[in-house]
Coordinates of C-alpha atoms in Angstrom, one line a residue:
M1130 CA 0.0 0.0 0.0
N1131 CA 1.4 3.4 -0.9
F1132 CA 0.8 6.8 0.6
D1133 CA -2.1 7.7 -1.7
E1134 CA -3.8 4.4 -1.1
F1135 CA -3.4 4.7 2.6
T1136 CA -4.7 8.3 2.9
G1137 CA -7.4 7.6 0.3
T1138 CA -8.7 4.7 2.4
V1139 CA -8.6 6.9 5.6
Q1140 CA -10.4 9.7 3.8
H1141 CA -13.1 7.4 2.5
R1142 CA -13.7 5.7 5.9
L1143 CA -13.8 9.0 7.8
E1144 CA -15.7 10.8 5.0
L1145 CA -13.4 13.7 5.1
P1146 CA -13.7 16.4 2.5
G1147 CA -10.0 16.6 1.5
T1148 CA -6.5 15.3 1.6
G1149 CA -5.4 18.0 4.1
E1150 CA -7.9 16.9 6.7
T1151 CA -7.0 13.3 6.1
V1152 CA -3.3 13.8 6.4
R1153 CA -3.9 15.7 9.7
A1154 CA -5.9 12.8 11.1
V1155 CA -3.2 10.3 10.2
R1156 CA -0.4 12.6 11.4
A1157 CA -2.2 13.4 14.7
T1158 CA -2.9 9.8 15.5
L1159 CA 0.5 8.4 14.6
M1160 CA 2.6 11.2 16.1
A1161 CA 0.8 10.9 19.4
L1162 CA 1.2 7.1 19.3
G1163 CA 4.9 7.5 18.3
R1164 CA 5.4 9.7 21.4
R1165 CA 3.8 7.0 23.6
I1166 CA 5.6 3.9 22.5
P1167 CA 9.4 3.1 22.6
E1168 CA 11.4 4.2 19.6
G1169 CA 12.1 0.6 18.5
N1170 CA 8.5 -0.4 18.7
A1171 CA 7.6 2.7 16.6
E1172 CA 10.2 1.6 14.0
D1173 CA 8.9 -2.0 14.0
L1174 CA 5.3 -0.8 13.6
G1175 CA 6.2 1.7 10.9
A1176 CA 8.3 -0.7 8.8
S1177 CA 5.4 -1.9 6.8
L1178 CA 3.7 1.4 6.4
P1179 CA 4.3 3.8 3.5
M1180 CA 7.4 5.9 4.0
E1181 CA 5.4 9.2 4.4
V1182 CA 3.2 7.6 7.0
R1183 CA 6.0 5.8 8.9
W1184 CA 7.6 9.3 9.3
Y1185 CA 4.8 10.4 11.7
L1186 CA 5.6 7.5 14.0
T1187 CA 9.4 7.8 13.9
G1188 CA 11.1 10.8 12.3
A1189 CA 8.6 13.4 13.3
V1190 CA 8.8 12.4 17.0
R1191 CA 11.6 13.8 19.1
E1192 CA 10.8 12.0 22.4
H1193 CA 9.5 8.4 22.3
G1194 CA 8.3 6.4 25.3
Q1195 CA 6.4 9.1 27.1
R1196 CA 3.9 8.0 29.8
F1197 CA 0.4 9.1 29.2
D1198 CA -3.0 7.5 29.2
W1199 CA -5.8 7.1 26.6
A1200 CA -7.5 10.4 27.7
E1201 CA -4.3 12.3 27.1
F1202 CA -3.7 10.5 23.8
V1203 CA -7.2 11.6 22.6
S1204 CA -6.5 15.2 23.8
R1205 CA -3.3 15.3 21.8
V1206 CA -5.0 13.9 18.7
A1207 CA -7.9 16.4 19.1
E1208 CA -5.5 19.4 19.5
T1209 CA -3.4 18.5 16.5
E1210 CA -6.4 17.9 14.3
G1211 CA -8.3 20.8 15.7
I1212 CA -11.4 18.7 16.3
D1213 CA -13.4 17.6 19.4
R1214 CA -12.3 14.7 21.5
S1215 CA -15.1 12.2 20.4
D1216 CA -14.2 12.8 16.7
A1217 CA -10.5 12.5 17.6
A1218 CA -11.0 9.1 19.3
Y1219 CA -13.0 7.8 16.3
H1220 CA -10.4 9.1 13.8
A1221 CA -7.6 7.3 15.9
Q1222 CA -9.6 4.1 15.9
V1223 CA -10.1 4.2 12.1
V1224 CA -6.4 4.9 11.5
M1225 CA -5.4 2.1 13.8
D1226 CA -7.7 -0.3 12.1
L1227 CA -6.0 0.4 8.7
V1228 CA -2.6 0.1 10.4
A1229 CA -3.7 -3.3 11.7
S1230 CA -4.6 -4.4 8.2
V1231 CA -1.2 -3.3 6.8
V1232 CA 1.4 -4.3 9.4
P1233 CA 2.4 -7.9 10.5
E1234 CA 0.2 -9.2 13.2
S1235 CA 3.2 -9.7 15.5
D1236 CA 4.1 -6.0 15.2
F1237 CA 0.5 -5.0 15.9
Q1238 CA 0.4 -7.3 19.0
Q1239 CA 3.7 -5.8 20.2
L1240 CA 2.0 -2.4 20.0
R1241 CA -1.0 -3.7 22.0
D1242 CA 1.3 -5.1 24.6
Q1243 CA 2.9 -1.7 25.1
L1244 CA -0.5 0.0 25.9
P1245 CA -2.1 -1.1 29.2
E1246 CA -5.8 -2.0 29.1
A1247 CA -7.9 -1.5 32.2
D1248 CA -11.4 -2.1 33.4
D1249 CA -12.2 1.6 33.6
D1250 CA -13.6 3.7 30.8
E1251 CA -10.3 5.5 30.1
N1252 CA -8.1 2.7 28.9
W1253 CA -6.0 1.9 25.8
G1254 CA -8.4 -0.9 24.8
K1255 CA -10.6 1.9 23.3
L1256 CA -7.9 2.5 20.6
F1257 CA -8.5 -1.0 19.3
E1258 CA -12.3 -1.1 19.5
L1259 CA -12.8 -1.1 15.8
V1260 CA -10.1 -3.7 15.2
D1261 CA -11.6 -5.9 17.9
A1262 CA -15.1 -5.5 16.4
G1263 CA -13.9 -7.1 13.2
G1264 CA -12.4 -4.0 11.5
W1265 CA -13.9 -1.5 9.2
E1266 CA -14.9 -4.0 6.6
G1267 CA -16.4 -6.3 9.3
T1268 CA -18.5 -3.5 10.8
R1269 CA -19.8 -2.4 7.4
E1270 CA -21.0 -5.8 6.0
D1271 CA -24.7 -5.1 6.8
S1272 CA -24.6 -1.6 5.5

């Protein structure tokens, strides 16, 4: 998958009006994620992504391995995108679903292992809700 296919898929799934909004959604999600996970994990996850997308996880991030929770992640995505938190959370879920379909399962599992899931409402499991529901295609079968 190349950059245009990746961003085109995100744009279609999020029903965004243009490429600029789409790139902002991808950048916001992956830069926040890249800041949260260790550098090596970001490199592993990004290895199968288009070069321009991988950059948001790796090259555009100055400090990897920061400690913050799901709520802070969503706030960072929302701020970067300039949208509300509920839209930011959904955008991140859609981007992660596409990432899950592109990268090796072992790299995606490594990502999940880095992000703690809890029983409360504010946990990293929310990032993977779309993936866990069968992915974008799985949730759209009856549409």
